[in-house]
Coordinates of C-alpha atoms in Angstrom, one line a residue:
X1 CA 97.9 66.3 94.0
X2 CA 97.3 68.9 96.7
X3 CA 95.2 70.8 94.2
X4 CA 93.2 74.0 94.2
X5 CA 89.9 72.1 94.5
X6 CA 90.5 71.5 98.2
X7 CA 91.3 75.1 99.0
X8 CA 88.1 77.1 98.8
X9 CA 84.4 77.0 98.0
X10 CA 82.5 79.7 96.3
X11 CA 78.9 80.6 95.4
X12 CA 77.7 81.3 91.9
X13 CA 76.9 84.9 92.7
X14 CA 78.7 87.3 90.4
X15 CA 79.5 90.8 91.9
X16 CA 78.5 94.0 90.2
X17 CA 81.3 94.9 87.9
X18 CA 82.2 97.9 85.7
X19 CA 80.8 98.1 82.2
X20 CA 82.9 97.2 79.1
X21 CA 83.3 100.8 78.2
X22 CA 84.7 101.6 81.7
X23 CA 87.1 98.7 81.5
X24 CA 88.5 99.8 78.2
X25 CA 88.7 103.5 79.0
X26 CA 92.4 103.3 79.8
X27 CA 93.5 101.1 76.9
X28 CA 95.2 102.2 73.8
X29 CA 93.3 102.0 70.5
X30 CA 95.0 98.8 69.3
X31 CA 94.0 97.0 72.5
X32 CA 90.4 98.3 72.3
X33 CA 90.2 97.2 68.7
X34 CA 91.5 93.7 69.5
X35 CA 89.0 93.1 72.4
X36 CA 86.0 94.6 70.7
X37 CA 86.5 92.5 67.6
X38 CA 85.3 89.6 69.8
X39 CA 82.1 91.4 70.9
X40 CA 80.2 90.1 67.9
X41 CA 78.8 86.7 67.3
X42 CA 80.3 86.2 63.9
X43 CA 83.9 85.5 65.1
X44 CA 82.5 83.0 67.7
X45 CA 80.4 81.3 65.0
X46 CA 83.6 80.9 63.0
X47 CA 85.4 79.2 65.8
X48 CA 82.5 77.0 67.0
X49 CA 81.9 75.8 63.4
X50 CA 85.6 74.9 63.1
X51 CA 85.1 71.2 63.6
X52 CA 88.8 70.4 63.9
X53 CA 89.4 73.0 66.6
X54 CA 86.3 72.4 68.7
X55 CA 86.2 68.6 68.4
X56 CA 89.9 68.4 69.3
X57 CA 89.4 70.4 72.5
X58 CA 86.2 68.4 73.4
X59 CA 88.0 65.1 72.8
X60 CA 91.0 66.1 74.8
X61 CA 88.8 67.0 77.8
X62 CA 86.2 64.3 77.6
X63 CA 88.7 61.5 77.0
X64 CA 90.6 62.6 80.1
X65 CA 87.8 62.9 82.6
X66 CA 89.9 61.4 85.3
X67 CA 92.2 64.4 85.1
X68 CA 89.3 66.9 85.3
X69 CA 87.2 65.1 87.9
X70 CA 86.7 67.4 91.0
X71 CA 89.3 69.9 89.8
X72 CA 89.2 73.7 89.6
X73 CA 89.7 74.8 86.0
X74 CA 90.7 78.2 84.5
X75 CA 89.5 79.0 81.0
X76 CA 91.6 81.8 79.7
X77 CA 89.8 83.8 77.0
X78 CA 86.6 81.8 77.5
X79 CA 84.5 83.5 74.8
X80 CA 81.0 81.9 74.7
X81 CA 82.0 79.3 77.3
X82 CA 82.2 76.2 75.2
X83 CA 85.5 74.9 76.8
X84 CA 84.2 75.8 80.3
X85 CA 81.1 73.7 79.7
X86 CA 83.2 70.8 78.3
X87 CA 85.2 70.9 81.5
X88 CA 82.0 70.7 83.7
X89 CA 80.7 67.8 81.7
X90 CA 84.1 66.1 82.3
X91 CA 83.6 66.4 86.0
X92 CA 85.3 69.6 87.0
X93 CA 84.4 70.8 90.5
X94 CA 84.3 74.4 89.3
X95 CA 85.4 76.4 86.2
X96 CA 86.4 80.1 86.1
X97 CA 86.1 81.7 82.7
X98 CA 87.9 85.0 82.0
X99 CA 87.4 87.2 79.0
X100 CA 87.7 90.9 78.3
X101 CA 85.1 91.0 75.5
X102 CA 81.5 91.8 76.2
X103 CA 80.6 88.5 74.6
X104 CA 80.9 87.1 78.2
X105 CA 77.4 88.5 78.8
X106 CA 76.1 86.1 76.3
X107 CA 78.3 83.4 77.8
X108 CA 76.6 83.9 81.2
X109 CA 73.2 83.3 79.5
X110 CA 74.5 80.2 77.7
X111 CA 75.9 78.8 80.9
X112 CA 72.6 79.5 82.7
X113 CA 70.3 77.9 80.0
X114 CA 72.6 74.8 80.1
X115 CA 72.1 74.5 83.9
X116 CA 75.8 75.1 84.8
X117 CA 75.6 78.5 86.5
X118 CA 76.5 76.9 89.8
X119 CA 79.6 75.3 88.3
X120 CA 81.0 78.1 86.2
X121 CA 82.0 81.6 87.3
X122 CA 82.6 84.1 84.4
X123 CA 84.7 87.2 85.0
X124 CA 85.0 90.0 82.5
X125 CA 88.4 91.7 82.4
X126 CA 92.0 91.2 81.7
X127 CA 93.6 88.1 83.1
X128 CA 96.2 90.3 84.7
X129 CA 93.6 92.4 86.5
X130 CA 90.7 90.2 87.6
X131 CA 90.5 88.6 91.0
X132 CA 89.8 84.9 90.9
X133 CA 87.6 83.2 93.5
X134 CA 90.3 80.6 94.0
X135 CA 93.9 81.4 94.8
X136 CA 95.1 78.5 92.6
X137 CA 93.7 76.3 89.8
X138 CA 94.5 72.7 88.9
X139 CA 94.1 73.0 85.1
X140 CA 94.3 75.8 82.6
X141 CA 92.5 75.5 79.3
X142 CA 92.7 78.0 76.5
X143 CA 92.3 78.4 72.8
X144 CA 95.0 81.1 72.5
X145 CA 96.3 80.5 69.0
X146 CA 96.3 83.0 66.2
X147 CA 97.2 83.0 62.5
X148 CA 100.8 81.9 62.1
X149 CA 100.3 80.6 65.7
X150 CA 101.4 83.9 67.3
X151 CA 99.7 86.6 65.3
X152 CA 97.2 88.3 67.6
X153 CA 97.5 85.4 70.0
X154 CA 97.1 85.7 73.7
X155 CA 99.8 83.2 74.7
X156 CA 101.4 85.8 77.0
X157 CA 98.2 85.9 78.9
X158 CA 98.1 82.1 79.3
X159 CA 101.7 82.3 80.5
X160 CA 100.7 84.9 83.1
X161 CA 97.9 82.6 84.3
X162 CA 100.3 79.7 84.5
X163 CA 102.9 81.6 86.5
X164 CA 100.4 83.1 88.9
X165 CA 97.6 80.6 89.4
X166 CA 98.5 77.0 88.3
X167 CA 99.4 74.6 91.1
X168 CA 102.7 72.7 91.0
X169 CA 102.2 69.7 88.6
X170 CA 99.0 71.4 87.3
X171 CA 97.9 70.7 83.7
X172 CA 97.7 72.9 80.6
X173 CA 95.4 72.1 77.7
X174 CA 96.9 72.2 75.1
X175 CA 100.5 72.2 76.1
X176 CA 102.6 72.0 72.9
X177 CA 102.6 73.9 69.6
X178 CA 104.9 73.4 66.5
X179 CA 105.4 75.7 63.6
X180 CA 106.2 74.4 60.1
X181 CA 107.5 75.9 56.9
X182 CA 107.3 74.7 53.3
X183 CA 107.8 76.2 49.9
X184 CA 105.0 76.2 47.2
X185 CA 104.5 76.6 43.5
X186 CA 101.8 79.2 43.1
X187 CA 102.5 81.2 39.9
X188 CA 99.0 82.1 38.7
X189 CA 97.7 83.2 42.1
X190 CA 100.9 85.2 42.7
X191 CA 100.5 86.9 39.3
X192 CA 96.9 87.8 40.2
X193 CA 97.8 89.2 43.6
X194 CA 101.3 90.7 43.1
X195 CA 101.8 91.0 39.4
X196 CA 98.5 92.8 39.0
X197 CA 100.2 96.0 40.2
X198 CA 102.7 96.1 37.3
X199 CA 100.0 97.4 34.9
X200 CA 96.8 98.8 36.3
X201 CA 94.7 100.2 33.4
X202 CA 97.9 101.2 31.6
X203 CA 99.6 102.7 34.6
X204 CA 102.6 101.5 36.7
X205 CA 101.4 100.8 40.2
X206 CA 104.6 99.2 41.4
X207 CA 104.7 101.1 44.7
X208 CA 101.5 99.1 45.6
X209 CA 103.3 95.9 44.6
X210 CA 105.9 96.5 47.3
X211 CA 103.2 96.9 49.9
X212 CA 101.4 93.8 48.7
X213 CA 104.6 91.8 49.1
X214 CA 104.9 92.9 52.8
X215 CA 101.4 91.6 53.7
X216 CA 101.1 87.9 54.5
X217 CA 98.1 86.2 53.0
X218 CA 96.0 83.9 55.1
X219 CA 94.4 81.3 52.8
X220 CA 94.2 77.6 52.1
X221 CA 97.0 75.9 50.2
X222 CA 96.4 72.7 48.3
X223 CA 98.8 69.8 49.3
X224 CA 99.9 69.3 45.7
X225 CA 101.3 72.8 45.7
X226 CA 104.0 71.9 48.1
X227 CA 107.3 71.7 46.3
X228 CA 109.4 70.9 49.4
X229 CA 109.1 68.7 52.4
X230 CA 107.7 70.4 55.6
X231 CA 110.3 71.7 58.0
X232 CA 109.5 72.1 61.8
X233 CA 111.1 75.3 62.9
X234 CA 109.8 76.0 66.3
X235 CA 108.3 74.0 69.2
X236 CA 106.6 75.7 72.1
X237 CA 106.2 73.9 75.4
X238 CA 103.7 75.8 77.4
X239 CA 105.1 74.5 80.7
X240 CA 108.5 76.1 80.2
X241 CA 108.2 78.8 77.5
X242 CA 108.6 82.5 78.6
X243 CA 107.4 85.6 76.9
X244 CA 111.0 86.4 76.0
X245 CA 111.0 83.2 73.9
X246 CA 108.3 84.6 71.6
X247 CA 111.0 86.8 70.0
X248 CA 113.2 84.3 68.1
X249 CA 115.4 83.5 65.1
X250 CA 115.3 79.9 63.9
X251 CA 117.0 78.2 61.0
X252 CA 115.2 76.2 58.3
X253 CA 116.0 73.8 55.4
X254 CA 113.4 73.2 52.7
X255 CA 114.3 70.2 50.5
X256 CA 112.6 69.9 47.1
X257 CA 110.7 66.7 46.4
X258 CA 110.4 67.4 42.7
X259 CA 111.6 69.8 40.0
X260 CA 109.4 72.9 40.2
X261 CA 109.2 76.6 40.7
X262 CA 109.0 78.3 44.1
X263 CA 106.8 81.4 44.5
X264 CA 106.1 81.5 48.2
X265 CA 106.9 80.1 51.6
X266 CA 104.0 79.0 53.8
X267 CA 103.7 78.5 57.5
X268 CA 101.2 76.5 59.6
X269 CA 101.1 74.9 63.1
X270 CA 100.2 71.7 64.9
X271 CA 98.7 71.6 68.4
X272 CA 99.2 68.8 70.9
X273 CA 97.5 67.8 74.1
X274 CA 100.2 65.6 75.6
X275 CA 99.8 66.1 79.4
X276 CA 97.2 63.3 79.6
X277 CA 96.7 59.6 79.0
X278 CA 94.6 60.1 75.8
X279 CA 96.8 62.3 73.7
X280 CA 95.2 64.5 71.0
X281 CA 96.8 66.3 68.1
X282 CA 95.4 68.5 65.3
X283 CA 97.1 70.3 62.4
X284 CA 96.4 73.4 60.5
X285 CA 98.6 72.3 57.6
X286 CA 97.6 71.8 53.9
X287 CA 97.7 68.0 54.5
X288 CA 95.0 68.2 57.2
X289 CA 91.3 69.0 57.3
X290 CA 90.4 72.7 56.8
X291 CA 90.5 75.0 59.8
X292 CA 89.8 78.7 60.2
X293 CA 93.5 79.3 60.7
X294 CA 94.2 78.1 57.2
X295 CA 97.9 78.7 56.3
X296 CA 100.0 81.8 56.1
X297 CA 101.6 82.6 52.8
X298 CA 104.7 84.8 52.3
X299 CA 105.3 85.5 48.6
X300 CA 108.9 86.0 47.5
X301 CA 109.7 88.7 45.0
X302 CA 111.4 86.5 42.4
X303 CA 110.8 82.9 41.3
X304 CA 113.2 80.1 42.3
X305 CA 113.7 77.2 39.9
X306 CA 114.5 74.2 42.0
X307 CA 115.3 70.6 41.3
X308 CA 114.6 67.4 43.3
X309 CA 116.7 67.1 46.5
X310 CA 118.1 70.7 46.2
X311 CA 117.5 72.8 49.3
X312 CA 116.6 76.3 50.3
X313 CA 118.1 77.2 53.7
X314 CA 117.6 80.3 55.8
X315 CA 116.3 81.9 58.9
X316 CA 112.8 82.8 60.2
X317 CA 112.9 85.8 62.5
X318 CA 109.8 86.8 64.5
X319 CA 109.3 89.4 67.2
X320 CA 106.3 91.3 68.7
X321 CA 105.9 94.8 67.3
X322 CA 107.3 97.4 69.7
X323 CA 104.1 99.5 69.4
X324 CA 101.6 96.7 69.7
X325 CA 102.6 93.4 71.1
X326 CA 99.8 91.6 69.2
X327 CA 101.3 92.6 65.9
X328 CA 104.3 90.8 64.5
X329 CA 107.5 91.8 62.7
X330 CA 108.5 88.8 60.6
X331 CA 111.6 88.5 58.5
X332 CA 112.6 85.5 56.2
X333 CA 116.1 85.3 54.8
X334 CA 117.2 82.5 52.5
X335 CA 120.0 81.0 50.4
X336 CA 119.5 78.7 47.5
X337 CA 122.7 77.0 46.5
X338 CA 123.0 75.0 43.3
X339 CA 125.8 74.1 40.8
X340 CA 123.8 75.9 38.2
X341 CA 124.7 79.5 38.9
X342 CA 121.8 80.8 36.8
X343 CA 119.4 79.4 39.3
X344 CA 121.3 80.2 42.5
X345 CA 119.9 82.8 44.9
X346 CA 120.8 84.5 48.1
X347 CA 118.8 87.2 49.7
X348 CA 117.4 88.8 52.8
X349 CA 113.8 89.8 53.2
X350 CA 112.3 93.1 54.1
X351 CA 110.5 93.0 57.4
X352 CA 106.9 92.0 57.2
X353 CA 105.0 94.1 59.6
X354 CA 101.8 92.2 60.3
X355 CA 99.3 94.8 61.7
X356 CA 96.3 94.0 63.8
X357 CA 93.4 92.6 61.7
X358 CA 90.5 95.1 61.5
X359 CA 86.9 94.1 62.2
X360 CA 86.2 94.3 58.4
X361 CA 89.1 92.0 57.6
X362 CA 88.1 89.6 60.3
X363 CA 84.5 89.4 59.0
X364 CA 85.9 88.8 55.5
X365 CA 87.9 85.8 56.9
X366 CA 84.7 84.6 58.5
X367 CA 82.7 84.8 55.3
X368 CA 85.4 83.0 53.4
X369 CA 85.7 80.3 56.0
X370 CA 82.0 79.5 56.1
X371 CA 81.7 79.7 52.3
X372 CA 84.8 77.5 51.8
X373 CA 83.3 74.9 54.2
X374 CA 80.1 74.9 52.3
X375 CA 81.8 74.5 48.9
X376 CA 84.8 72.5 50.2
X377 CA 87.0 74.6 48.0
X378 CA 90.8 75.3 48.2
X379 CA 92.2 78.3 46.6
X380 CA 96.0 78.5 46.7
X381 CA 98.3 76.3 44.6
X382 CA 95.9 74.9 42.0
X383 CA 97.8 73.8 38.9
X384 CA 96.3 76.2 36.3
X385 CA 98.9 76.1 33.6
X386 CA 102.3 77.3 34.8
X387 CA 104.0 80.2 33.2
X388 CA 107.8 79.8 32.6
X389 CA 109.6 82.1 35.0
X390 CA 112.3 84.5 33.9
X391 CA 115.6 83.0 34.9
X392 CA 117.9 85.6 36.3
X393 CA 121.3 85.5 37.9
X394 CA 122.4 85.3 41.4
X395 CA 122.3 89.1 42.1
X396 CA 118.8 89.6 40.9
X397 CA 117.2 86.7 42.6
X398 CA 116.4 86.0 46.2
X399 CA 114.9 89.1 47.7
X400 CA 112.0 88.3 50.0
X401 CA 109.5 91.0 50.8

């Protein structure tokens, strides 16, 4: 390959650049909040301690040293520089790490104390605005995924780097992502989270219940809670996907594997490194080892009573929020058809507007992740004595919030 590694040499000198405050002066509040949430060590501790995540990237890079040898690599959203250093150890000629967060100042120190300052150039700024020391790169590496794959993700930034800097036949690590849906039984937890608002110290707090139903829950689901088989609903190929593709409506069919109740629909994703000889895959699903992404839970308003081999069909609609592209507007509509009309349901969801996670919420996820790892505890879907659901007719069932 006539790669970027043959085009230009650089020194390790980093020019004097504007401060973080100066860089963010022109950004709106949501963008500033997003980038500054990565300024603190806690979120990076969370990601580095995620064994599945970090080991998968390391293995994908180390087990394909022949691909990285003497190549120029771009690390999009480099954080503390762990992927950049993996690439250097795999034989990369030079790595360029780009990150808007001020954590890059610590990354420079980390790179230096590991003796890689001559091999790694770290640039603070937006990918769309920084000037790279190479006109093209051979490989792009990035850990861009968010909750539900796309929430707060920086996939559009990776696509910008691909379109503007990757050489023809260049490699992207990882290069494929697949989103799955399944339905779960989770009566007790739903009662605790949603039903709580029906009677709060003797008062009707139902307006809060509506709000609670529109907020996805990021938590861990036990495998035994799954009532249906998983259904792959979306596959993203990073070589061909466009930003326009990130607004989508896709069908699903969830087929029950036993008689049970359905209280929620959950989502997770798998990640593949396929553009290499030693292929690597990891999953964030309930069947796999715990990751900081956990699973995303969407509670439905009513309870479905389903029998083995019956199916819930519907559509998952996702689009970036018009005001803040890192937020998501999600809608799930479904139909449950059965010969028993007392159990049939057809409904359309209210839109779930998933707003940007605040620093406090992010720290709460961090504490939960580290605590869960220490205790090896799963929360969602434990069989704690089911309560018989109220069986209602077609018109009352099926509304998803």
